Coordinates of C-alpha atoms in Angstrom, one line a residue:
Chain A
M1416 CA 44.7 70.9 18.2
T1417 CA 48.5 70.2 18.2
V1418 CA 50.2 71.1 21.4
T1419 CA 53.9 72.1 20.8
S1420 CA 54.8 73.2 24.3
S1421 CA 57.6 71.7 26.9
R1422 CA 55.3 73.3 29.9
I1423 CA 53.3 70.1 31.3
D1424 CA 51.1 69.5 34.6
A1425 CA 52.7 66.2 36.6
G1426 CA 49.2 65.0 36.1
D1427 CA 50.0 64.4 32.2
L1428 CA 53.1 62.8 32.9
A1429 CA 52.1 59.1 32.8
Q1430 CA 50.5 59.7 29.5
V1431 CA 53.5 61.5 27.8
A1432 CA 55.8 58.8 28.5
G1433 CA 54.1 56.3 26.2
L1434 CA 54.2 58.6 23.1
R1435 CA 56.2 57.9 20.0
I1436 CA 59.5 59.7 20.0
V1437 CA 61.1 61.2 16.7
P1438 CA 64.7 61.6 16.9
K1439 CA 66.6 65.1 16.3
R1440 CA 67.0 66.0 12.5
F1441 CA 70.6 67.2 11.8
Y1442 CA 69.8 69.0 8.1
G1443 CA 73.0 70.7 8.5
R1444 CA 74.8 67.2 7.9
W1445 CA 73.2 66.4 4.9
V1446 CA 73.7 69.5 3.1
A1447 CA 77.3 69.0 3.9
A1448 CA 77.6 65.6 2.8
A1449 CA 75.6 66.3 -0.5
L1450 CA 78.2 69.5 -0.8
I1451 CA 81.3 67.2 -0.5
V1452 CA 80.1 64.4 -2.9
A1453 CA 79.0 66.9 -5.2
V1454 CA 82.6 68.3 -5.4
L1455 CA 84.0 65.0 -5.6
I1456 CA 82.2 63.8 -8.5
W1457 CA 83.5 67.2 -10.0
L1458 CA 87.3 66.2 -9.0
G1459 CA 86.7 62.9 -10.3
V1460 CA 85.1 64.0 -13.9
A1461 CA 88.1 66.8 -13.9
F1462 CA 90.8 64.0 -13.2
A1463 CA 89.2 61.6 -15.5
K1464 CA 88.9 64.1 -18.5
G1465 CA 92.2 65.6 -17.8
D1466 CA 95.6 64.5 -19.6
I1467 CA 96.6 61.8 -17.2
A1468 CA 97.2 58.5 -18.8
W1469 CA 95.8 56.3 -16.3
P1470 CA 96.8 52.8 -18.0
V1471 CA 100.6 54.2 -17.9
V1472 CA 99.7 54.8 -14.0
A1473 CA 98.5 51.3 -13.3
Q1474 CA 101.4 49.9 -15.9
F1475 CA 104.2 51.5 -13.5
F1476 CA 102.7 50.8 -10.1
T1477 CA 104.5 47.7 -10.1
A1478 CA 107.5 48.5 -12.3
P1479 CA 110.4 46.9 -11.0
A1480 CA 112.5 50.4 -10.9
I1481 CA 109.3 51.5 -8.7
L1482 CA 109.2 48.5 -6.3
S1483 CA 113.0 48.7 -5.8
G1484 CA 112.3 52.4 -4.9
L1485 CA 109.6 51.6 -2.3
T1486 CA 112.1 48.9 -1.0
N1487 CA 114.8 51.2 -0.5
T1488 CA 112.4 53.8 1.2
L1489 CA 111.4 51.1 3.6
I1490 CA 114.7 50.1 4.3
M1491 CA 116.0 53.4 4.9
T1492 CA 112.8 54.1 7.0
V1493 CA 113.4 51.2 9.5
C1494 CA 117.4 51.9 9.8
A1495 CA 117.1 55.7 10.4
M1496 CA 114.2 55.6 12.5
A1497 CA 116.2 52.5 14.4
L1498 CA 119.1 54.9 14.8
G1499 CA 116.9 57.8 15.8
I1500 CA 115.5 56.1 18.5
V1501 CA 118.6 54.3 19.9
L1502 CA 120.3 57.7 19.7
G1503 CA 116.9 59.5 21.4
V1504 CA 116.7 57.0 24.2
V1505 CA 121.0 57.5 24.8
F1506 CA 120.5 61.0 24.6
A1507 CA 117.4 61.5 26.7
I1508 CA 119.3 59.5 29.3
M1509 CA 122.3 61.4 29.1
Y1510 CA 120.5 64.5 29.4
M1511 CA 118.6 63.6 32.5
S1512 CA 121.9 62.2 34.0
P1513 CA 123.3 63.7 37.3
N1514 CA 126.7 63.8 35.1
P1515 CA 127.3 67.2 34.2
V1516 CA 129.4 66.3 31.0
L1517 CA 127.0 63.5 29.8
R1518 CA 124.3 66.3 30.2
G1519 CA 126.4 69.2 28.3
V1520 CA 127.1 66.4 25.1
A1521 CA 123.2 65.7 25.4
L1522 CA 122.5 69.3 25.0
F1523 CA 125.2 69.8 22.4
Y1524 CA 123.7 67.0 20.2
I1525 CA 120.2 68.0 20.3
W1526 CA 120.8 71.7 19.7
F1527 CA 123.1 71.0 16.7
F1528 CA 121.1 68.6 15.2
R1529 CA 117.9 70.5 15.5
G1530 CA 119.2 73.8 15.1
T1531 CA 120.3 73.2 11.2
P1532 CA 118.1 71.8 8.3
L1533 CA 118.0 68.3 7.6
L1534 CA 118.9 69.0 3.8
L1535 CA 122.2 70.7 5.0
Q1536 CA 122.7 67.9 7.1
L1537 CA 122.4 65.3 4.3
L1538 CA 124.7 67.7 2.2
I1539 CA 127.2 67.8 5.0
W1540 CA 127.5 63.7 5.4
F1541 CA 127.3 63.4 1.6
N1542 CA 130.2 65.8 1.0
L1543 CA 132.2 64.6 4.1
A1544 CA 134.7 63.0 1.7
L1545 CA 135.7 66.9 1.1
V1546 CA 136.8 67.4 5.0
F1547 CA 138.4 64.0 5.5
P1548 CA 139.5 62.2 2.4
T1549 CA 140.2 59.1 4.7
I1550 CA 138.7 58.3 8.0
G1551 CA 139.7 55.6 10.7
I1552 CA 142.6 55.5 13.4
P1553 CA 145.8 57.2 12.0
G1554 CA 148.6 54.2 11.5
L1555 CA 146.0 51.3 12.9
F1556 CA 143.8 51.6 10.1
S1557 CA 142.1 53.8 7.5
W1558 CA 139.3 53.8 4.9
R1559 CA 138.7 56.0 2.0
T1560 CA 135.5 58.1 3.1
I1561 CA 134.1 57.8 -0.4
D1562 CA 134.0 54.3 0.0
I1563 CA 132.4 54.2 3.2
I1564 CA 130.2 57.5 3.1
G1565 CA 127.6 56.9 -0.3
P1566 CA 124.3 57.8 -0.4
F1567 CA 123.1 55.1 1.6
M1568 CA 125.4 55.9 4.5
A1569 CA 125.1 59.6 4.3
T1570 CA 121.1 59.2 4.6
L1571 CA 121.3 56.8 7.4
L1572 CA 123.6 59.2 9.3
G1573 CA 121.5 62.3 8.0
L1574 CA 118.0 61.4 8.9
G1575 CA 118.9 59.1 11.8
M1576 CA 120.9 61.5 13.8
N1577 CA 118.5 64.6 13.0
Q1578 CA 115.5 62.0 14.4
G1579 CA 117.6 61.1 17.1
A1580 CA 117.6 64.7 18.3
Y1581 CA 114.0 65.0 17.9
T1582 CA 113.2 61.7 19.8
A1583 CA 115.4 62.4 22.6
E1584 CA 113.0 65.3 23.8
V1585 CA 109.9 62.9 22.9
V1586 CA 111.6 60.4 25.4
R1587 CA 112.6 62.7 28.0
G1588 CA 109.0 63.9 28.3
G1589 CA 107.8 60.3 28.5
I1590 CA 110.4 59.6 31.1
L1591 CA 109.2 62.8 33.1
S1592 CA 105.3 61.7 32.5
V1593 CA 106.4 58.8 35.3
D1594 CA 105.6 59.5 38.9
T1595 CA 108.4 60.3 41.1
G1596 CA 107.1 57.4 43.3
Q1597 CA 107.8 54.9 41.0
T1598 CA 111.2 55.5 40.9
E1599 CA 111.6 55.8 44.8
A1600 CA 109.6 52.5 45.1
A1601 CA 112.4 51.1 42.7
K1602 CA 115.3 52.5 44.7
A1603 CA 113.7 51.2 47.7
I1604 CA 113.7 47.4 46.6
G1605 CA 117.3 48.0 45.6
M1606 CA 117.6 48.8 42.1
T1607 CA 120.4 50.7 40.4
R1608 CA 119.5 54.1 38.9
L1609 CA 120.0 52.4 35.0
T1610 CA 117.8 49.2 36.1
T1611 CA 115.1 51.4 37.5
L1612 CA 115.0 53.2 33.9
R1613 CA 115.1 50.0 32.2
R1614 CA 112.4 47.7 34.4
I1615 CA 110.0 50.6 35.8
V1616 CA 110.6 54.2 34.3
L1617 CA 110.8 53.5 30.4
P1618 CA 108.1 50.6 30.2
Q1619 CA 105.7 53.1 31.5
A1620 CA 107.1 56.2 29.7
M1621 CA 106.0 54.0 26.3
R1622 CA 102.8 54.9 26.8
V1623 CA 103.4 58.7 26.1
I1624 CA 106.4 58.0 24.2
I1625 CA 104.7 55.7 21.3
P1626 CA 102.1 58.1 19.8
P1627 CA 104.4 60.8 18.6
V1628 CA 107.2 58.5 17.7
G1629 CA 104.7 56.7 15.8
N1630 CA 103.8 60.2 14.2
E1631 CA 107.3 60.5 13.5
V1632 CA 107.9 56.9 11.8
I1633 CA 104.9 58.1 9.3
S1634 CA 106.8 61.4 8.8
M1635 CA 110.3 59.6 8.0
V1636 CA 108.6 57.4 5.4
K1637 CA 107.7 60.8 3.3
L1638 CA 111.0 62.5 4.8
T1639 CA 113.6 59.5 2.8
S1640 CA 112.1 61.8 -0.4
V1641 CA 114.7 64.1 0.4
A1642 CA 117.6 61.5 0.1
S1643 CA 116.9 61.8 -3.4
V1644 CA 119.0 65.0 -3.8
I1645 CA 121.9 63.5 -2.8
Q1646 CA 121.3 59.8 -4.9
Y1647 CA 119.8 57.7 -2.8
A1648 CA 117.5 55.6 -5.0
E1649 CA 114.4 55.7 -2.9
I1650 CA 110.8 55.8 -4.6
L1651 CA 110.4 59.3 -5.5
R1652 CA 113.6 59.4 -7.3
N1653 CA 113.1 56.4 -9.5
A1654 CA 110.3 57.7 -10.6
Q1655 CA 111.7 61.0 -11.6
T1656 CA 114.2 59.0 -13.1
I1657 CA 111.4 57.3 -15.3
Y1658 CA 110.0 60.3 -16.0
Y1659 CA 113.0 62.4 -17.3
A1660 CA 113.0 59.3 -19.7
N1661 CA 109.2 58.9 -20.6
A1662 CA 107.9 62.7 -19.9
R1663 CA 104.9 61.1 -17.9
V1664 CA 105.6 63.5 -15.2
I1665 CA 102.3 63.0 -13.0
E1666 CA 101.4 59.7 -14.2
L1667 CA 104.9 58.6 -12.1
L1668 CA 104.1 61.2 -9.3
I1669 CA 100.7 59.6 -8.8
V1670 CA 102.1 56.1 -8.6
A1671 CA 104.6 57.1 -5.7
A1672 CA 101.9 59.1 -4.3
G1673 CA 99.6 55.9 -4.0
W1674 CA 102.3 54.0 -2.8
Y1675 CA 103.6 56.2 0.4
L1676 CA 99.3 56.4 1.3
L1677 CA 99.4 52.5 1.2
V1678 CA 102.7 52.7 3.6
V1679 CA 101.3 55.4 5.9
T1680 CA 97.8 53.5 6.1
L1681 CA 99.4 50.2 7.0
L1682 CA 101.6 52.3 9.5
Q1683 CA 98.7 54.0 11.3
I1684 CA 96.9 50.0 11.6
G1685 CA 100.3 48.9 13.2
Q1686 CA 100.3 52.0 15.7
Y1687 CA 96.9 51.1 17.0
F1688 CA 98.1 47.6 17.9
L1689 CA 101.3 48.8 20.0
E1690 CA 99.3 51.8 21.7
R1691 CA 97.1 49.2 22.8
H1692 CA 99.9 46.8 23.7
F1693 CA 101.8 49.4 26.0
S1694 CA 98.5 50.7 27.6
K1695 CA 98.9 47.6 30.0
G1696 CA 97.9 48.1 33.6
R1697 CA 95.9 51.1 32.7
G1698 CA 92.8 49.6 33.2
V1699 CA 91.6 50.1 29.4
R1700 CA 92.3 46.9 27.8
R1701 CA 91.6 44.5 30.7
K1702 CA 88.4 46.2 31.3
V1703 CA 87.1 45.7 27.8
K1704 CA 88.1 42.1 28.0
R1705 CA 86.4 41.7 30.9
A1706 CA 83.5 43.1 30.2
A1707 CA 83.2 40.8 27.0
A1708 CA 83.8 37.8 29.3
Q1709 CA 81.1 38.9 31.6
E1710 CA 78.7 39.2 28.7
E1711 CA 79.5 35.7 27.1
P1712 CA 78.1 33.4 30.0
A1713 CA 74.9 35.3 29.7
Chain B
M1307 CA 110.8 49.2 76.9
S1308 CA 111.2 45.3 78.4
A1309 CA 114.5 44.0 79.4
A1310 CA 115.5 42.1 76.6
E1311 CA 114.7 44.6 74.3
M1312 CA 117.1 46.9 76.0
K1313 CA 119.6 44.3 75.5
A1314 CA 118.9 44.1 71.7
P1315 CA 121.8 45.9 70.0
A1316 CA 120.6 48.9 67.6
I1317 CA 119.8 48.2 64.2
V1318 CA 119.4 51.5 63.0
T1319 CA 121.4 54.5 65.3
V1320 CA 120.4 58.3 64.3
A1321 CA 123.2 60.5 65.4
H1322 CA 123.0 64.5 65.1
V1323 CA 121.3 64.4 61.8
S1324 CA 120.4 67.7 60.5
K1325 CA 118.6 68.2 56.9
V1326 CA 117.9 71.7 55.4
F1327 CA 115.5 71.9 52.6
G1328 CA 116.4 75.5 51.0
E1329 CA 115.6 77.6 54.1
L1330 CA 113.5 74.8 55.9
K1331 CA 115.4 73.0 58.8
A1332 CA 113.4 69.6 58.2
L1333 CA 115.6 68.1 60.9
N1334 CA 117.6 70.0 63.4
D1335 CA 120.1 67.5 65.5
V1336 CA 117.9 64.6 65.5
S1337 CA 119.3 61.4 67.3
L1338 CA 117.9 57.9 67.6
A1339 CA 118.4 54.4 68.3
V1340 CA 116.0 51.7 67.4
A1341 CA 116.6 48.0 69.0
S1342 CA 116.5 44.9 66.9
G1343 CA 112.9 43.9 66.9
A1344 CA 111.8 46.9 68.3
V1345 CA 108.2 48.7 66.6
Q1346 CA 109.2 52.0 67.0
C1347 CA 106.2 54.5 65.9
I1348 CA 106.8 58.1 65.0
I1349 CA 104.4 60.7 65.9
G1350 CA 103.8 64.4 64.9
P1351 CA 102.0 67.1 63.1
S1352 CA 102.4 67.6 59.2
G1353 CA 106.0 69.3 58.7
S1354 CA 107.4 67.8 61.9
G1355 CA 110.6 66.0 59.5
K1356 CA 108.9 62.8 60.9
S1357 CA 108.9 61.4 57.2
T1358 CA 111.9 63.0 56.5
L1359 CA 113.5 61.3 59.1
L1360 CA 112.3 58.0 57.7
R1361 CA 113.5 59.0 54.0
C1362 CA 117.1 59.6 55.1
I1363 CA 117.2 56.3 57.0
N1364 CA 116.7 54.3 53.8
Q1365 CA 118.7 57.4 51.5
L1366 CA 116.1 58.4 49.7
E1367 CA 117.1 61.9 51.0
K1368 CA 120.9 63.0 51.7
I1369 CA 121.5 64.1 55.0
D1370 CA 123.4 67.8 55.7
R1371 CA 125.1 66.9 59.1
G1372 CA 125.2 63.9 61.4
A1373 CA 125.4 60.1 60.5
I1374 CA 123.3 57.1 60.3
S1375 CA 124.1 53.7 60.7
V1376 CA 121.8 50.7 59.4
D1377 CA 122.8 47.0 60.5
G1378 CA 126.2 48.1 61.6
E1379 CA 127.1 49.8 58.5
L1380 CA 127.7 53.8 57.9
I1381 CA 125.3 54.5 55.4
G1382 CA 126.3 56.9 52.4
Y1383 CA 129.8 57.3 53.1
R1384 CA 132.9 54.7 53.2
R1385 CA 135.3 55.8 56.1
A1386 CA 139.0 56.1 55.0
G1387 CA 141.0 57.9 57.8
D1388 CA 140.0 61.2 58.7
E1389 CA 137.9 61.2 55.5
L1390 CA 134.3 60.0 54.6
H1391 CA 133.8 59.4 50.8
E1392 CA 130.5 59.4 49.4
L1393 CA 129.6 56.0 47.7
N1394 CA 128.6 55.4 44.2
D1395 CA 125.0 54.5 42.9
A1396 CA 125.5 50.6 43.1
E1397 CA 126.7 50.8 46.6
I1398 CA 124.0 52.8 47.9
A1399 CA 121.6 50.3 46.1
R1400 CA 123.0 47.4 48.2
Q1401 CA 122.8 49.2 51.4
R1402 CA 119.5 49.6 50.9
L1403 CA 118.4 45.9 50.8
A1404 CA 118.8 46.0 54.6
T1405 CA 115.6 48.0 54.6
G1406 CA 112.1 47.7 52.8
M1407 CA 110.2 50.8 52.6
V1408 CA 106.4 51.0 52.4
F1409 CA 105.0 54.5 50.9
Q1410 CA 101.8 56.4 51.8
R1411 CA 100.8 56.3 48.3
F1412 CA 101.9 52.7 47.9
N1413 CA 103.5 53.3 44.6
L1414 CA 103.2 49.7 43.0
F1415 CA 104.6 49.5 39.7
N1416 CA 101.7 50.4 37.3
H1417 CA 102.7 48.1 34.3
M1418 CA 103.0 45.4 36.6
T1419 CA 100.5 42.6 38.2
A1420 CA 100.3 41.9 42.0
L1421 CA 102.7 38.9 41.5
Q1422 CA 105.0 41.1 39.2
N1423 CA 105.3 43.7 41.6
I1424 CA 106.5 41.3 44.3
I1425 CA 108.8 39.2 42.3
E1426 CA 110.4 42.0 40.5
G1427 CA 113.1 42.9 43.7
P1428 CA 114.1 39.1 44.0
L1429 CA 114.5 38.5 40.2
T1430 CA 116.1 41.9 38.7
V1431 CA 118.2 43.1 41.7
L1432 CA 119.0 39.7 43.6
K1433 CA 118.8 37.4 40.6
Q1434 CA 117.2 34.8 42.1
P1435 CA 115.8 31.7 40.5
R1436 CA 112.3 32.4 39.3
K1437 CA 110.4 29.3 40.3
Q1438 CA 111.6 29.8 44.0
I1439 CA 110.6 33.4 44.2
V1440 CA 107.3 32.9 42.6
A1441 CA 106.5 30.2 45.3
E1442 CA 108.0 32.6 48.1
A1443 CA 105.7 35.6 46.5
M1444 CA 102.5 33.3 46.4
A1445 CA 103.1 32.7 50.2
L1446 CA 103.4 36.3 50.5
L1447 CA 100.2 37.4 48.9
E1448 CA 98.8 34.6 50.8
R1449 CA 100.0 36.2 54.0
V1450 CA 98.5 39.8 53.1
G1451 CA 95.1 37.7 52.2
L1452 CA 95.5 38.5 48.6
A1453 CA 96.2 35.5 46.9
D1454 CA 93.1 35.6 44.4
K1455 CA 94.5 39.2 43.1
R1456 CA 97.7 37.7 41.9
D1457 CA 97.2 39.0 38.3
A1458 CA 95.7 42.1 38.9
Y1459 CA 96.9 45.3 37.9
P1460 CA 97.3 48.1 40.6
S1461 CA 94.6 50.1 38.6
E1462 CA 92.2 47.2 39.6
L1463 CA 92.6 47.2 43.4
S1464 CA 91.8 49.2 45.9
G1465 CA 94.0 51.2 48.5
G1466 CA 93.9 48.7 51.3
Q1467 CA 94.8 45.8 48.9
Q1468 CA 97.7 48.0 47.1
Q1469 CA 99.1 48.9 50.1
R1470 CA 99.1 45.2 51.1
I1471 CA 100.8 44.2 47.9
A1472 CA 103.3 46.9 48.7
I1473 CA 104.1 45.5 52.0
A1474 CA 104.4 42.1 50.3
R1475 CA 106.7 43.5 47.6
A1476 CA 108.9 45.1 50.6
L1477 CA 108.7 41.8 52.4
A1478 CA 109.8 39.8 49.2
M1479 CA 113.4 41.1 49.8
K1480 CA 113.7 39.7 53.1
P1481 CA 115.2 43.1 54.7
K1482 CA 116.0 43.5 58.3
L1483 CA 113.9 46.3 58.8
M1484 CA 110.5 47.8 57.7
L1485 CA 110.0 51.3 57.4
F1486 CA 106.5 52.6 56.8
D1487 CA 105.6 56.5 56.0
E1488 CA 102.5 57.1 56.8
P1489 CA 100.8 53.8 55.3
T1490 CA 97.4 54.6 56.0
S1491 CA 96.9 57.9 55.3
A1492 CA 95.9 58.0 51.6
L1493 CA 93.2 55.6 52.6
D1494 CA 89.4 55.4 52.9
P1495 CA 88.7 54.9 56.6
E1496 CA 87.2 51.5 56.1
L1497 CA 90.2 50.2 54.5
V1498 CA 92.6 51.1 57.2
G1499 CA 92.0 48.1 59.3
E1500 CA 93.2 45.8 56.8
V1501 CA 96.6 47.4 56.5
L1502 CA 96.4 47.7 60.1
T1503 CA 95.9 44.1 60.6
V1504 CA 99.1 43.1 58.2
M1505 CA 101.1 45.8 60.0
R1506 CA 100.3 44.0 63.3
D1507 CA 101.3 40.3 62.4
L1508 CA 104.2 41.4 61.0
A1509 CA 105.1 43.3 64.2
A1510 CA 104.1 40.0 65.8
S1511 CA 106.4 38.1 63.7
G1512 CA 109.6 39.9 65.3
M1513 CA 110.3 42.1 62.6
T1514 CA 112.1 45.5 63.2
M1515 CA 109.5 48.3 62.2
I1516 CA 109.8 52.0 62.2
V1517 CA 106.3 53.3 61.4
V1518 CA 105.2 56.8 60.9
T1519 CA 101.9 57.5 61.3
H1520 CA 98.6 59.0 63.0
E1521 CA 97.0 55.6 63.9
L1522 CA 97.5 56.6 67.8
G1523 CA 95.4 53.4 68.9
F1524 CA 97.8 50.9 66.4
A1525 CA 100.8 52.9 68.3
R1526 CA 99.6 52.5 71.6
E1527 CA 98.7 49.1 70.8
V1528 CA 101.7 47.8 68.8
A1529 CA 104.6 50.2 69.3
S1530 CA 107.3 49.4 71.7
D1531 CA 108.5 52.7 71.8
V1532 CA 107.0 56.1 70.6
V1533 CA 109.2 59.3 69.5
F1534 CA 106.8 62.7 69.2
M1535 CA 108.2 65.3 66.9
D1536 CA 107.6 68.6 65.8
K1537 CA 109.6 71.4 63.6
G1538 CA 112.2 68.8 63.1
E1539 CA 112.9 67.9 66.3
I1540 CA 112.4 65.3 69.1
V1541 CA 110.2 66.4 71.8
E1542 CA 109.8 63.6 73.5
Q1543 CA 110.2 59.6 73.4
G1544 CA 109.4 56.9 75.6
P1545 CA 107.1 53.7 76.0
P1546 CA 103.3 54.3 74.5
Q1547 CA 101.7 54.2 77.9
T1548 CA 104.0 57.6 78.7
V1549 CA 104.1 59.2 75.2
L1550 CA 100.5 58.7 74.4
V1551 CA 98.5 58.6 77.6
A1552 CA 100.3 60.5 79.7
P1553 CA 102.7 63.1 78.2
R1554 CA 105.3 64.8 79.9
Q1555 CA 105.7 67.9 77.1
Q1556 CA 102.9 70.3 76.4
R1557 CA 103.4 70.4 72.8
T1558 CA 102.8 66.3 73.1
R1559 CA 99.7 66.7 75.0
D1560 CA 98.5 69.5 72.6
F1561 CA 99.1 67.6 69.5
I1562 CA 97.2 64.2 71.1
A1563 CA 94.4 66.3 72.4
A1564 CA 94.2 68.0 68.3
V1565 CA 94.1 64.2 66.8
L1566 CA 92.2 62.7 69.2
K1567 CA 89.5 65.7 69.0

């Protein structure tokens, strides 16, 4: 007779310990996986049958105009993000300064650039020549605004300054996450406020800052596409230019989507290594290393 | 205090210092002189103002009234005729070089190894050549018995080991005076001894020390002078044999009885 009970006498325990163990069955998972596979097959068939000329996708994936657009997207991501991070750190430090003037400036900056849409900021930068036909110091030197602020400059300033306002808050959060005891210990060995920030607080804040900034780099890659409205020749704009000519709309959008996914995937891998670097002294990285070292000689 | 110590000039003078946190009077008209080479212990119940007094001496807190001098310098201000001008960040940082501080919660820099913690001050503040300070730092690690932990991060060290590294970090700046803010209060009981041993050696080497502590045994053995504080005031001061063994004030007696219970 089959016994299906959890009740057991102490005397039977030794006998039970030798029985074969049958792992738990997860029927729900199998059903879900089967459903997902079915949906994927259906989607695949739909796209294959649909009116998409896949050879065109392949043909344009490495077309010169697409690659130069990709390059411009990447250049803008790097430049705008660099400007954003520099501004973010500077304004976060100003925000937390005991100096009320610096604090006020930082507050205004964050308020203004977070408070207006990015697209509007891009349009303002691009049309700055309408307000100031020339820029410079009167009597010393001046340039025509239209020569200086072209699509690249307007996009860089728009994306970078907008990003700076968000990054400032991320950096401020990171600085606040560092224990005040660290600052006191730094003061006690004679460090000034700025040296303490640079040597002690910011390196430890990085652990908290990197994940959200990594997130924002990824979102910046895609945000550069907004610059297509002010004629910056990034990948989406170049894809559009091509499909205006050959009417292969979906094919070229698929090309652009493919490149965005590829770039973002690479960035995610990079973020993993960066985070591992800044977890230094948190006992994660070194413990793993040590465990590996202990296993080796055995 | 021995006759020799009586003659030694005061390295720290606290004159009529008051400090208020909101409604709370943390320090109320406190005056104290610490002779060069002395080991000044400060005892008292929590909230008595003893840590605040220590933190005022190296300007981690600003005083509201009174004046403090360290190593012959008025701290926090520059006198110009009848006016006191507040010092700026860099000048305060320079004044802090005279004192080393050891915290209750160690406060080692978490992203740096033991060795990096010790050389950080000499490297970035004093801007000394790396080769020389690494050699000196290794000597300090040897002195606190942790030469084999030079590459360990704080998270990999016990509390007692972290506190000994923290002492080495403070000593690396070659201060004239060491401040200890309850250095053993955050430690497991079995780790207190190793930290006190290092402090005892330091006292024997002639370092001037101001120690806020609950370790009455250590105070009795090492202190040249003991202050008992309560409610922001100095209640009793004198040699350890008097204050710790036969106190004159009832409040001191009650406190010592409570600690020894």
